[in-house]
Amino acid sequence: MPAVVPGAGSVAEGNAGTTNLVVPVSLTFPSTSAVSARWSTEFISHGSAIDEAQPDVDYTPVSGAVSFAPGTTTATVTIPVHGDTIPEGDEYVVVAFGSPVSATIGGFYGLGFGTITNDDFAVVDPGGASIPEGQAGTSDLELPVTLSKPAAVPVTVQWNTLFVEGASAVQATPGVDYTPASGTVAFAPGETAKTVTISVIGDQEVEPGQWIVVSFHTPTGPGRVGGYYGFGFGFIANDD
């Protein structure tokens, strides 16, 4: 006798209206008879995880029957997901399968899972910039930082220059080629572009161009750090 095996699906939440979360269901092998099973979304209210989706808030509770015609092994069930603009973690929906006809229930206790991926976070993207070194004194290297979309609430991220020992012969030396620095980038609601400033120290030494690595981390609000491991890069072009 074949087994009905629930699978897992995912869908982006969206910002409004409803989107269909499709959870696949399979049969372990084709049957010569029609196969069916009942299913329903389940909310595990006692001791549930904080990332469990809320019925009637994050999705519409639904139930029904899934059917496999003779010879078929794949089917799906559909759950309406409610879009919103609330920054939150990804959430999951549990779908329970039971009451099989001409089959048994397989998988993990007959449970299928749907993931609602949140798309309301704004991504902080560090950029790159260059500046001539100069012959003396200091010059300001302005490194751009952007937010992937405007946020409704403030977004902040911490940053600091980073020297990686032994990483590269053309890595700028803190205290010699530039002044080590750190700070906070703050995006007010609606803002998407900022800069951080690094003081470059000029000299008359003939040397190759050098790199400064700037690490961005610890975002707050609906912010997430993107880019290459959260690094921005400044280039000091030698002019000697």
Tab-separated table of C-alpha atoms in Angstrom:
chain	number	residue	atom	x	y	z
A	1	MET	CA	0.000	0.000	0.000
A	2	PRO	CA	1.479	3.402	-0.908
A	3	ALA	CA	2.052	6.155	1.641
A	4	VAL	CA	1.002	9.779	1.365
A	5	VAL	CA	4.117	11.839	2.142
A	6	PRO	CA	3.693	15.571	2.900
A	7	GLY	CA	6.485	17.873	1.741
A	8	ALA	CA	7.555	21.462	2.329
A	9	GLY	CA	7.021	24.658	0.362
A	10	SER	CA	7.780	28.344	0.752
A	11	VAL	CA	6.535	31.685	-0.505
A	12	ALA	CA	7.498	35.345	-0.040
A	13	GLU	CA	5.017	37.042	2.263
A	14	GLY	CA	4.274	40.110	0.129
A	15	ASN	CA	3.242	43.527	1.383
A	16	ALA	CA	-0.533	43.314	0.963
A	17	GLY	CA	-3.334	41.029	-0.197
A	18	THR	CA	-2.851	37.283	-0.277
A	19	THR	CA	-0.338	34.943	-1.873
A	20	ASN	CA	-0.657	31.192	-2.267
A	21	LEU	CA	1.711	28.983	-0.304
A	22	VAL	CA	1.857	25.659	-2.145
A	23	VAL	CA	2.870	22.552	-0.172
A	24	PRO	CA	3.721	19.475	-2.282
A	25	VAL	CA	2.374	16.038	-1.412
A	26	SER	CA	3.618	12.796	-2.938
A	27	LEU	CA	2.692	9.126	-3.077
A	28	THR	CA	5.506	6.647	-2.491
A	29	PHE	CA	4.477	4.662	-5.592
A	30	PRO	CA	1.581	4.686	-8.075
A	31	SER	CA	-1.635	2.957	-7.062
A	32	THR	CA	-4.154	1.179	-9.275
A	33	SER	CA	-6.888	2.691	-7.091
A	34	ALA	CA	-7.733	6.296	-6.322
A	35	VAL	CA	-5.992	7.531	-3.171
A	36	SER	CA	-7.062	10.405	-0.934
A	37	ALA	CA	-6.284	11.932	2.451
A	38	ARG	CA	-7.680	14.732	4.558
A	39	TRP	CA	-5.521	17.701	5.502
A	40	SER	CA	-5.740	20.903	7.558
A	41	THR	CA	-3.505	23.690	8.787
A	42	GLU	CA	-2.616	23.240	12.459
A	43	PHE	CA	-1.604	25.811	15.055
A	44	ILE	CA	0.355	24.277	17.908
A	45	SER	CA	-0.672	26.748	20.578
A	46	HIS	CA	0.879	25.003	23.582
A	47	GLY	CA	4.562	25.866	23.754
A	48	SER	CA	4.707	26.831	20.100
A	49	ALA	CA	7.848	28.378	18.659
A	50	ILE	CA	7.947	32.148	18.259
A	51	ASP	CA	8.369	31.717	14.512
A	52	GLU	CA	5.125	29.792	14.055
A	53	ALA	CA	2.774	31.732	11.795
A	54	GLN	CA	-0.450	32.983	13.364
A	55	PRO	CA	-3.754	31.793	11.839
A	56	ASP	CA	-6.010	34.630	10.603
A	57	VAL	CA	-3.037	37.006	10.919
A	58	ASP	CA	-0.294	35.488	8.790
A	59	TYR	CA	-2.453	33.023	6.844
A	60	THR	CA	-6.028	31.804	6.467
A	61	PRO	CA	-6.670	28.471	8.223
A	62	VAL	CA	-7.828	25.968	5.605
A	63	SER	CA	-8.576	22.268	5.238
A	64	GLY	CA	-9.611	19.864	2.534
A	65	ALA	CA	-8.841	16.609	0.783
A	66	VAL	CA	-5.936	15.734	-1.474
A	67	SER	CA	-6.539	13.133	-4.174
A	68	PHE	CA	-4.319	10.994	-6.381
A	69	ALA	CA	-5.876	9.476	-9.494
A	70	PRO	CA	-4.727	5.930	-10.322
A	71	GLY	CA	-1.152	6.032	-11.599
A	72	THR	CA	-0.316	9.517	-10.273
A	73	THR	CA	2.101	10.294	-7.452
A	74	THR	CA	2.151	14.077	-7.040
A	75	ALA	CA	-0.339	16.636	-5.744
A	76	THR	CA	-0.370	19.942	-3.854
A	77	VAL	CA	-2.345	21.780	-1.184
A	78	THR	CA	-2.677	25.586	-1.104
A	79	ILE	CA	-2.681	27.964	1.878
A	80	PRO	CA	-3.532	31.688	1.486
A	81	VAL	CA	-0.809	33.844	3.058
A	82	HIS	CA	-1.549	37.408	4.204
A	83	GLY	CA	0.919	40.091	3.113
A	84	ASP	CA	2.021	42.892	5.413
A	85	THR	CA	4.853	45.393	5.866
A	86	ILE	CA	5.887	44.302	9.372
A	87	PRO	CA	9.586	43.392	9.640
A	88	GLU	CA	9.669	39.952	11.243
A	89	GLY	CA	11.462	36.667	10.898
A	90	ASP	CA	10.489	33.905	8.516
A	91	GLU	CA	7.512	31.935	9.836
A	92	TYR	CA	6.270	28.407	9.302
A	93	VAL	CA	2.839	26.860	8.844
A	94	VAL	CA	2.132	23.261	9.878
A	95	VAL	CA	-0.169	21.129	7.692
A	96	ALA	CA	-1.456	17.850	9.159
A	97	PHE	CA	-2.514	14.931	6.942
A	98	GLY	CA	-4.738	12.041	8.033
A	99	SER	CA	-7.707	9.767	7.258
A	100	PRO	CA	-6.099	8.148	4.209
A	101	VAL	CA	-8.096	6.063	1.737
A	102	SER	CA	-6.263	3.198	-0.045
A	103	ALA	CA	-2.983	4.404	1.479
A	104	THR	CA	-1.136	5.074	4.703
A	105	ILE	CA	0.256	8.363	6.006
A	106	GLY	CA	4.031	8.747	5.841
A	107	GLY	CA	6.608	11.444	6.387
A	108	PHE	CA	7.252	13.135	9.713
A	109	TYR	CA	4.137	12.178	11.688
A	110	GLY	CA	2.060	13.069	8.640
A	111	LEU	CA	3.050	16.725	8.840
A	112	GLY	CA	3.836	19.052	5.963
A	113	PHE	CA	5.468	22.447	6.406
A	114	GLY	CA	5.215	25.794	4.672
A	115	THR	CA	7.645	28.668	5.170
A	116	ILE	CA	6.529	32.284	4.825
A	117	THR	CA	9.699	34.193	3.971
A	118	ASN	CA	9.650	37.781	5.131
A	119	ASP	CA	10.460	40.408	2.510
A	120	ASP	CA	10.126	43.545	4.644
A	121	PHE	CA	13.746	43.881	5.736
A	122	ALA	CA	15.879	46.644	4.284
A	123	VAL	CA	19.402	45.526	3.344
A	124	VAL	CA	22.383	47.709	4.245
A	125	ASP	CA	24.832	47.531	1.324
A	126	PRO	CA	28.386	48.801	1.904
A	127	GLY	CA	30.009	50.263	-1.191
A	128	GLY	CA	33.470	51.154	-2.405
A	129	ALA	CA	35.360	54.397	-2.997
A	130	SER	CA	38.857	55.630	-3.811
A	131	ILE	CA	40.922	58.722	-3.146
A	132	PRO	CA	44.451	59.946	-4.032
A	133	GLU	CA	46.768	59.561	-1.070
A	134	GLY	CA	48.129	63.107	-1.102
A	135	GLN	CA	51.628	64.324	-0.250
A	136	ALA	CA	51.007	65.380	3.340
A	137	GLY	CA	48.266	65.993	5.886
A	138	THR	CA	45.017	64.068	5.693
A	139	SER	CA	42.204	63.589	3.184
A	140	ASP	CA	38.690	62.254	3.732
A	141	LEU	CA	37.786	58.990	2.034
A	142	GLU	CA	33.980	58.947	1.751
A	143	LEU	CA	32.598	55.393	1.590
A	144	PRO	CA	28.972	55.120	0.402
A	145	VAL	CA	26.421	52.991	2.261
A	146	THR	CA	22.944	52.387	0.893
A	147	LEU	CA	19.695	50.882	2.097
A	148	SER	CA	17.912	48.605	-0.368
A	149	LYS	CA	14.593	50.355	0.243
A	150	PRO	CA	13.198	53.062	2.521
A	151	ALA	CA	12.164	51.835	5.947
A	152	ALA	CA	9.221	53.073	7.976
A	153	VAL	CA	11.318	53.140	11.162
A	154	PRO	CA	14.985	54.043	11.804
A	155	VAL	CA	17.699	51.596	10.740
A	156	THR	CA	21.192	51.692	12.209
A	157	VAL	CA	24.354	49.678	11.647
A	158	GLN	CA	27.728	49.711	13.376
A	159	TRP	CA	30.955	49.997	11.372
A	160	ASN	CA	34.690	49.929	11.927
A	161	THR	CA	37.867	49.814	9.870
A	162	LEU	CA	39.363	46.327	9.921
A	163	PHE	CA	42.987	45.255	9.499
A	164	VAL	CA	43.389	41.580	8.624
A	165	GLU	CA	46.853	40.385	9.624
A	166	GLY	CA	48.718	38.777	6.719
A	167	ALA	CA	45.791	39.166	4.353
A	168	SER	CA	47.511	41.173	1.612
A	169	ALA	CA	50.662	43.119	0.921
A	170	VAL	CA	48.535	45.961	-0.450
A	171	GLN	CA	46.369	46.302	2.628
A	172	ALA	CA	46.686	49.781	4.114
A	173	THR	CA	48.275	49.961	7.557
A	174	PRO	CA	46.205	51.600	10.319
A	175	GLY	CA	47.969	54.500	11.992
A	176	VAL	CA	50.334	54.810	9.022
A	177	ASP	CA	48.173	55.028	5.902
A	178	TYR	CA	44.894	55.953	7.587
A	179	THR	CA	43.404	56.652	10.997
A	180	PRO	CA	41.403	53.687	12.355
A	181	ALA	CA	37.794	54.674	12.836
A	182	SER	CA	34.415	53.322	13.880
A	183	GLY	CA	30.907	54.610	14.324
A	184	THR	CA	27.216	54.203	13.595
A	185	VAL	CA	25.384	54.735	10.319
A	186	ALA	CA	21.806	55.855	10.954
A	187	PHE	CA	19.090	55.885	8.294
A	188	ALA	CA	16.068	57.939	9.300
A	189	PRO	CA	12.697	56.733	7.966
A	190	GLY	CA	12.710	57.236	4.206
A	191	GLU	CA	16.487	57.637	3.850
A	192	THR	CA	18.481	55.245	1.671
A	193	ALA	CA	21.951	56.800	1.217
A	194	LYS	CA	24.705	57.615	3.699
A	195	THR	CA	28.507	57.779	3.860
A	196	VAL	CA	31.191	56.947	6.383
A	197	THR	CA	34.430	58.940	6.511
A	198	ILE	CA	37.951	57.598	6.912
A	199	SER	CA	40.908	59.913	7.316
A	200	VAL	CA	43.719	59.009	4.881
A	201	ILE	CA	47.263	60.053	5.808
A	202	GLY	CA	49.327	61.548	2.959
A	203	ASP	CA	53.023	60.893	2.408
A	204	GLN	CA	55.678	61.030	-0.320
A	205	GLU	CA	56.644	57.358	-0.167
A	206	VAL	CA	56.483	55.542	-3.503
A	207	GLU	CA	54.258	52.490	-2.949
A	208	PRO	CA	51.416	50.640	-4.645
A	209	GLY	CA	47.771	51.534	-4.154
A	210	GLN	CA	46.377	50.179	-0.893
A	211	TRP	CA	43.051	48.874	0.375
A	212	ILE	CA	41.106	49.680	3.513
A	213	VAL	CA	38.506	47.162	4.709
A	214	VAL	CA	35.430	48.497	6.538
A	215	SER	CA	33.232	46.033	8.413
A	216	PHE	CA	29.496	46.700	8.867
A	217	HIS	CA	27.612	44.750	11.524
A	218	THR	CA	24.994	44.745	14.296
A	219	PRO	CA	22.028	46.221	12.417
A	220	THR	CA	18.932	47.408	14.274
A	221	GLY	CA	15.328	47.956	13.234
A	222	PRO	CA	14.291	46.216	10.038
A	223	GLY	CA	17.874	46.345	8.727
A	224	ARG	CA	20.021	43.460	7.561
A	225	VAL	CA	23.644	43.683	6.403
A	226	GLY	CA	24.345	42.669	2.814
A	227	GLY	CA	27.294	42.858	0.471
A	228	TYR	CA	30.388	40.692	0.679
A	229	TYR	CA	30.272	39.530	4.315
A	230	GLY	CA	29.213	43.063	5.245
A	231	PHE	CA	32.490	44.586	4.023
A	232	GLY	CA	32.984	47.926	2.313
A	233	PHE	CA	36.275	48.760	0.586
A	234	GLY	CA	38.255	51.967	0.265
A	235	PHE	CA	41.174	52.334	-2.111
A	236	ILE	CA	44.084	54.711	-1.537
A	237	ALA	CA	45.581	55.545	-4.932
A	238	ASN	CA	49.285	56.331	-4.665
A	239	ASP	CA	50.299	59.590	-6.358
A	240	ASP	CA	54.027	59.667	-5.551
